[in-house]
Amino acid sequence: MVGDQIRINRPGHKFRLTVEVTTPDGIKTGSGILAVVPDRNYNRGGRTTTRGEAVFVDLGQNRGKGGNLVALLAHRQDAKLDFDDINYVALRAYGAARGNRVSFNDIQRQTGVVPVQADLIPVLVSLGDPNDPKTARLVAADHAEAVLGEGYALRGLTVEIVPNGFWPIDFGGVLGNPVTRGIEAKLPWLAAPGDAAATALEAAGLPAGGEAREAFARK
């Protein structure tokens, strides 16, 4: 039973999502490791899921504007948010870079760092005050200076496949890198009871629903 649960819940692959921002003080970078778990249940009633957190980039002081950029675990899909596309960012980014489709069976064998471009870029927001979800603002990938301020621009996003490690004891080092945690220390309202995640999405002009917190963190 234990072995079967490990088989079902072990990540299919892990990838590092990195966000780079050009600032007047140089390039600022943030990254996080995400784990993608395909549906391996016998009843096929589940779905592919992602574990991990939004990528937070600390921009420092920037003239009273939002001193951060956050790449959410969500994509825009017309008038709604899509929480499933993040599952396929690495697959599609490597496919675009290689010029051919990459399958779940092949993704673990991919090497190198590849760009995340166009529709693969997740929703970006910035919080004027990280302690207040009402200060969230939507950031356009091609016009980040409108929110972040003059001299700030999205330099790019990349993904890199990393080893699964010895899940579920992937605690670091030779055991493998675990998914990144710690977003609640940067956005403390995520740890508080209530609908703060929905408040942040609404403040950024994004639709919020019962899955709002999944835009920021997933177990």
mmCIF file of C-alpha atoms in Angstrom:
data_model
loop_
_atom_site.group_PDB
_atom_site.id
_atom_site.type_symbol
_atom_site.label_atom_id
_atom_site.label_comp_id
_atom_site.label_asym_id
_atom_site.label_seq_id
_atom_site.Cartn_x
_atom_site.Cartn_y
_atom_site.Cartn_z
ATOM 1 C CA MET A 1 0.000 0.000 0.000
ATOM 2 C CA VAL A 2 2.798 2.420 0.906
ATOM 3 C CA GLY A 3 4.628 1.647 -2.311
ATOM 4 C CA ASP A 4 1.502 2.212 -4.374
ATOM 5 C CA GLN A 5 0.848 5.557 -2.709
ATOM 6 C CA ILE A 6 4.406 6.617 -3.529
ATOM 7 C CA ARG A 7 3.850 5.555 -7.135
ATOM 8 C CA ILE A 8 0.602 7.521 -7.363
ATOM 9 C CA ASN A 9 1.866 10.691 -5.678
ATOM 10 C CA ARG A 10 5.481 10.850 -6.875
ATOM 11 C CA PRO A 11 6.054 13.817 -9.194
ATOM 12 C CA GLY A 12 6.228 13.014 -12.872
ATOM 13 C CA HIS A 13 8.782 15.807 -13.164
ATOM 14 C CA LYS A 14 10.047 18.891 -11.389
ATOM 15 C CA PHE A 15 11.105 22.144 -12.978
ATOM 16 C CA ARG A 16 12.656 25.398 -11.873
ATOM 17 C CA LEU A 17 10.718 28.470 -12.976
ATOM 18 C CA THR A 18 12.896 31.588 -12.998
ATOM 19 C CA VAL A 19 11.760 35.189 -13.436
ATOM 20 C CA GLU A 20 14.223 37.961 -14.320
ATOM 21 C CA VAL A 21 13.461 41.671 -14.099
ATOM 22 C CA THR A 22 15.620 44.499 -15.417
ATOM 23 C CA THR A 23 15.854 47.366 -12.908
ATOM 24 C CA PRO A 24 17.898 50.558 -12.612
ATOM 25 C CA ASP A 25 20.064 48.645 -10.112
ATOM 26 C CA GLY A 26 20.651 45.654 -12.353
ATOM 27 C CA ILE A 27 18.865 42.385 -12.952
ATOM 28 C CA LYS A 28 16.754 41.003 -10.107
ATOM 29 C CA THR A 29 15.883 37.315 -10.114
ATOM 30 C CA GLY A 30 13.467 34.999 -8.351
ATOM 31 C CA SER A 31 12.905 31.294 -8.864
ATOM 32 C CA GLY A 32 11.050 28.326 -7.463
ATOM 33 C CA ILE A 33 10.872 24.593 -7.987
ATOM 34 C CA LEU A 34 7.485 23.179 -8.952
ATOM 35 C CA ALA A 35 6.465 19.527 -9.075
ATOM 36 C CA VAL A 36 3.977 18.174 -11.604
ATOM 37 C CA VAL A 37 2.068 15.043 -10.631
ATOM 38 C CA PRO A 38 0.137 13.258 -13.413
ATOM 39 C CA ASP A 39 -3.099 11.439 -12.692
ATOM 40 C CA ARG A 40 -2.134 7.848 -11.832
ATOM 41 C CA ASN A 41 -5.305 6.843 -9.989
ATOM 42 C CA TYR A 42 -6.921 3.615 -11.087
ATOM 43 C CA ASN A 43 -10.336 5.220 -11.425
ATOM 44 C CA ARG A 44 -9.016 7.990 -13.723
ATOM 45 C CA GLY A 45 -11.177 10.400 -11.793
ATOM 46 C CA GLY A 46 -8.331 12.703 -10.810
ATOM 47 C CA ARG A 47 -6.330 15.262 -12.720
ATOM 48 C CA THR A 48 -2.760 16.356 -13.257
ATOM 49 C CA THR A 49 -1.718 18.751 -10.493
ATOM 50 C CA THR A 50 1.142 21.059 -9.582
ATOM 51 C CA ARG A 51 2.751 21.462 -6.173
ATOM 52 C CA GLY A 52 4.656 24.580 -5.216
ATOM 53 C CA GLU A 53 4.254 28.313 -4.969
ATOM 54 C CA ALA A 54 4.159 31.485 -7.015
ATOM 55 C CA VAL A 55 7.587 32.944 -7.818
ATOM 56 C CA PHE A 56 8.334 36.115 -5.848
ATOM 57 C CA VAL A 57 10.963 38.558 -7.145
ATOM 58 C CA ASP A 58 12.194 41.166 -4.663
ATOM 59 C CA LEU A 59 12.905 44.365 -6.607
ATOM 60 C CA GLY A 60 14.060 46.415 -3.636
ATOM 61 C CA GLN A 61 13.160 50.090 -3.457
ATOM 62 C CA ASN A 62 11.703 51.550 -6.618
ATOM 63 C CA ARG A 63 10.351 55.013 -6.008
ATOM 64 C CA GLY A 64 7.227 54.047 -4.128
ATOM 65 C CA LYS A 65 6.055 51.553 -6.720
ATOM 66 C CA GLY A 66 5.586 47.861 -6.017
ATOM 67 C CA GLY A 67 8.943 46.538 -4.861
ATOM 68 C CA ASN A 68 8.168 43.071 -6.140
ATOM 69 C CA LEU A 69 6.895 41.007 -9.030
ATOM 70 C CA VAL A 70 4.971 37.778 -8.494
ATOM 71 C CA ALA A 71 4.464 35.119 -11.179
ATOM 72 C CA LEU A 72 1.252 33.350 -10.195
ATOM 73 C CA LEU A 73 0.342 29.704 -10.709
ATOM 74 C CA ALA A 74 -2.377 30.744 -13.137
ATOM 75 C CA HIS A 75 -2.868 31.934 -16.709
ATOM 76 C CA ARG A 76 -5.445 34.248 -18.268
ATOM 77 C CA GLN A 77 -8.037 32.447 -20.333
ATOM 78 C CA ASP A 78 -10.321 35.085 -21.814
ATOM 79 C CA ALA A 79 -12.437 36.381 -18.913
ATOM 80 C CA LYS A 80 -11.337 33.763 -16.402
ATOM 81 C CA LEU A 81 -8.226 32.322 -14.767
ATOM 82 C CA ASP A 82 -6.900 28.929 -15.820
ATOM 83 C CA PHE A 83 -5.298 26.982 -12.972
ATOM 84 C CA ASP A 84 -4.335 23.939 -15.051
ATOM 85 C CA ASP A 85 -2.029 25.426 -17.696
ATOM 86 C CA ILE A 86 0.796 25.731 -15.162
ATOM 87 C CA ASN A 87 0.948 21.910 -15.273
ATOM 88 C CA TYR A 88 2.145 22.048 -18.869
ATOM 89 C CA VAL A 89 4.476 25.060 -18.882
ATOM 90 C CA ALA A 90 7.659 22.975 -18.924
ATOM 91 C CA LEU A 91 6.304 20.534 -21.509
ATOM 92 C CA ARG A 92 5.248 23.306 -23.856
ATOM 93 C CA ALA A 93 8.324 25.476 -23.308
ATOM 94 C CA TYR A 94 10.675 22.606 -24.177
ATOM 95 C CA GLY A 95 8.474 21.681 -27.115
ATOM 96 C CA ALA A 96 8.616 25.242 -28.441
ATOM 97 C CA ALA A 97 12.386 25.402 -27.958
ATOM 98 C CA ARG A 98 12.990 22.008 -29.592
ATOM 99 C CA GLY A 99 10.487 22.523 -32.381
ATOM 100 C CA ASN A 100 8.552 19.366 -31.576
ATOM 101 C CA ARG A 101 6.032 18.079 -29.064
ATOM 102 C CA VAL A 102 7.450 16.810 -25.758
ATOM 103 C CA SER A 103 5.435 14.190 -23.853
ATOM 104 C CA PHE A 104 5.230 13.457 -20.127
ATOM 105 C CA ASN A 105 7.366 10.372 -20.759
ATOM 106 C CA ASP A 106 10.096 12.462 -22.401
ATOM 107 C CA ILE A 107 10.147 15.579 -20.230
ATOM 108 C CA GLN A 108 12.444 14.153 -17.538
ATOM 109 C CA ARG A 109 15.127 13.596 -20.177
ATOM 110 C CA GLN A 110 15.144 17.220 -21.336
ATOM 111 C CA THR A 111 18.231 19.274 -20.500
ATOM 112 C CA GLY A 112 19.190 22.922 -20.560
ATOM 113 C CA VAL A 113 17.327 26.117 -19.786
ATOM 114 C CA VAL A 114 14.593 27.215 -22.204
ATOM 115 C CA PRO A 115 12.516 30.400 -22.393
ATOM 116 C CA VAL A 116 8.891 30.744 -21.355
ATOM 117 C CA GLN A 117 7.269 33.049 -23.878
ATOM 118 C CA ALA A 118 3.973 34.427 -25.149
ATOM 119 C CA ASP A 119 0.902 32.608 -23.805
ATOM 120 C CA LEU A 120 3.047 30.368 -21.588
ATOM 121 C CA ILE A 121 3.883 33.322 -19.319
ATOM 122 C CA PRO A 122 1.711 33.085 -16.203
ATOM 123 C CA VAL A 123 -0.217 36.010 -14.732
ATOM 124 C CA LEU A 124 2.088 38.621 -13.209
ATOM 125 C CA VAL A 125 1.142 40.904 -10.322
ATOM 126 C CA SER A 126 2.897 43.365 -8.044
ATOM 127 C CA LEU A 127 1.911 44.396 -4.533
ATOM 128 C CA GLY A 128 2.553 47.979 -3.470
ATOM 129 C CA ASP A 129 2.494 46.681 0.102
ATOM 130 C CA PRO A 130 3.183 42.940 0.453
ATOM 131 C CA ASN A 131 1.253 43.016 3.746
ATOM 132 C CA ASP A 132 -1.922 44.259 2.068
ATOM 133 C CA PRO A 133 -3.643 42.145 -0.610
ATOM 134 C CA LYS A 134 -5.695 45.180 -1.689
ATOM 135 C CA THR A 135 -2.523 46.716 -3.187
ATOM 136 C CA ALA A 136 -2.121 43.987 -5.843
ATOM 137 C CA ARG A 137 -1.865 45.261 -9.405
ATOM 138 C CA LEU A 138 -1.803 43.347 -12.681
ATOM 139 C CA VAL A 139 1.506 43.644 -14.563
ATOM 140 C CA ALA A 140 1.608 43.314 -18.343
ATOM 141 C CA ALA A 141 4.599 41.244 -19.454
ATOM 142 C CA ASP A 142 5.388 43.651 -22.290
ATOM 143 C CA HIS A 143 4.694 46.854 -20.367
ATOM 144 C CA ALA A 144 5.835 46.213 -16.799
ATOM 145 C CA GLU A 145 7.058 49.784 -16.285
ATOM 146 C CA ALA A 146 3.466 50.997 -16.162
ATOM 147 C CA VAL A 147 3.152 49.396 -12.716
ATOM 148 C CA LEU A 148 6.741 48.885 -11.575
ATOM 149 C CA GLY A 149 8.048 52.264 -12.657
ATOM 150 C CA GLU A 150 10.491 53.731 -15.152
ATOM 151 C CA GLY A 151 13.535 51.599 -15.804
ATOM 152 C CA TYR A 152 11.804 48.331 -14.873
ATOM 153 C CA ALA A 153 11.026 45.650 -17.439
ATOM 154 C CA LEU A 154 10.424 41.936 -17.561
ATOM 155 C CA ARG A 155 13.669 40.486 -18.894
ATOM 156 C CA GLY A 156 12.228 37.015 -19.274
ATOM 157 C CA LEU A 157 11.087 33.741 -17.762
ATOM 158 C CA THR A 158 12.812 30.383 -18.129
ATOM 159 C CA VAL A 159 12.273 26.768 -17.105
ATOM 160 C CA GLU A 160 14.763 24.029 -16.371
ATOM 161 C CA ILE A 161 14.008 20.395 -15.597
ATOM 162 C CA VAL A 162 15.529 19.320 -12.264
ATOM 163 C CA PRO A 163 15.845 15.776 -10.837
ATOM 164 C CA ASN A 164 12.885 14.331 -8.962
ATOM 165 C CA GLY A 165 15.195 13.191 -6.201
ATOM 166 C CA PHE A 166 14.224 10.554 -3.658
ATOM 167 C CA TRP A 167 10.637 11.668 -3.177
ATOM 168 C CA PRO A 168 9.107 11.725 -0.549
ATOM 169 C CA ILE A 169 12.394 12.258 1.313
ATOM 170 C CA ASP A 170 13.720 14.884 -1.120
ATOM 171 C CA PHE A 171 14.856 17.215 1.648
ATOM 172 C CA GLY A 172 17.765 18.749 -0.244
ATOM 173 C CA GLY A 173 21.349 17.893 -1.143
ATOM 174 C CA VAL A 174 21.892 14.393 -2.508
ATOM 175 C CA LEU A 175 18.238 13.554 -1.746
ATOM 176 C CA GLY A 176 17.049 16.080 -4.319
ATOM 177 C CA ASN A 177 15.519 19.532 -4.165
ATOM 178 C CA PRO A 178 12.009 19.767 -2.696
ATOM 179 C CA VAL A 179 9.384 22.124 -4.084
ATOM 180 C CA THR A 180 9.948 25.709 -2.984
ATOM 181 C CA ARG A 181 8.076 26.951 0.085
ATOM 182 C CA GLY A 182 8.093 30.278 1.913
ATOM 183 C CA ILE A 183 5.647 32.522 0.053
ATOM 184 C CA GLU A 184 3.665 33.085 3.267
ATOM 185 C CA ALA A 185 6.667 34.846 4.800
ATOM 186 C CA LYS A 186 6.650 37.284 1.873
ATOM 187 C CA LEU A 187 2.871 37.599 1.602
ATOM 188 C CA PRO A 188 1.778 37.052 5.235
ATOM 189 C CA TRP A 189 -1.939 37.441 4.495
ATOM 190 C CA LEU A 190 -1.828 34.050 2.761
ATOM 191 C CA ALA A 191 -1.420 32.424 6.180
ATOM 192 C CA ALA A 192 -4.372 34.263 7.690
ATOM 193 C CA PRO A 193 -7.917 32.885 7.643
ATOM 194 C CA GLY A 194 -10.316 34.431 5.162
ATOM 195 C CA ASP A 195 -10.373 35.247 1.464
ATOM 196 C CA ALA A 196 -7.240 37.391 1.192
ATOM 197 C CA ALA A 197 -6.112 35.566 -1.972
ATOM 198 C CA ALA A 198 -9.433 36.408 -3.639
ATOM 199 C CA THR A 199 -9.060 40.007 -2.442
ATOM 200 C CA ALA A 200 -5.631 40.239 -4.097
ATOM 201 C CA LEU A 201 -6.901 38.852 -7.392
ATOM 202 C CA GLU A 202 -9.869 41.217 -7.393
ATOM 203 C CA ALA A 203 -7.615 44.189 -6.607
ATOM 204 C CA ALA A 204 -5.553 43.254 -9.675
ATOM 205 C CA GLY A 205 -8.700 43.154 -11.802
ATOM 206 C CA LEU A 206 -8.691 39.377 -12.026
ATOM 207 C CA PRO A 207 -11.635 37.021 -11.510
ATOM 208 C CA ALA A 208 -11.582 35.365 -8.108
ATOM 209 C CA GLY A 209 -13.325 32.196 -7.107
ATOM 210 C CA GLY A 210 -13.024 29.257 -4.767
ATOM 211 C CA GLU A 211 -9.612 28.375 -6.213
ATOM 212 C CA ALA A 212 -8.089 31.817 -5.580
ATOM 213 C CA ARG A 213 -5.437 30.587 -3.154
ATOM 214 C CA GLU A 214 -4.164 28.119 -5.767
ATOM 215 C CA ALA A 215 -2.871 31.066 -7.740
ATOM 216 C CA PHE A 216 -0.317 31.616 -4.961
ATOM 217 C CA ALA A 217 0.360 28.227 -3.346
ATOM 218 C CA ARG A 218 -0.516 24.563 -3.726
ATOM 219 C CA LYS A 219 0.280 21.611 -1.506
#
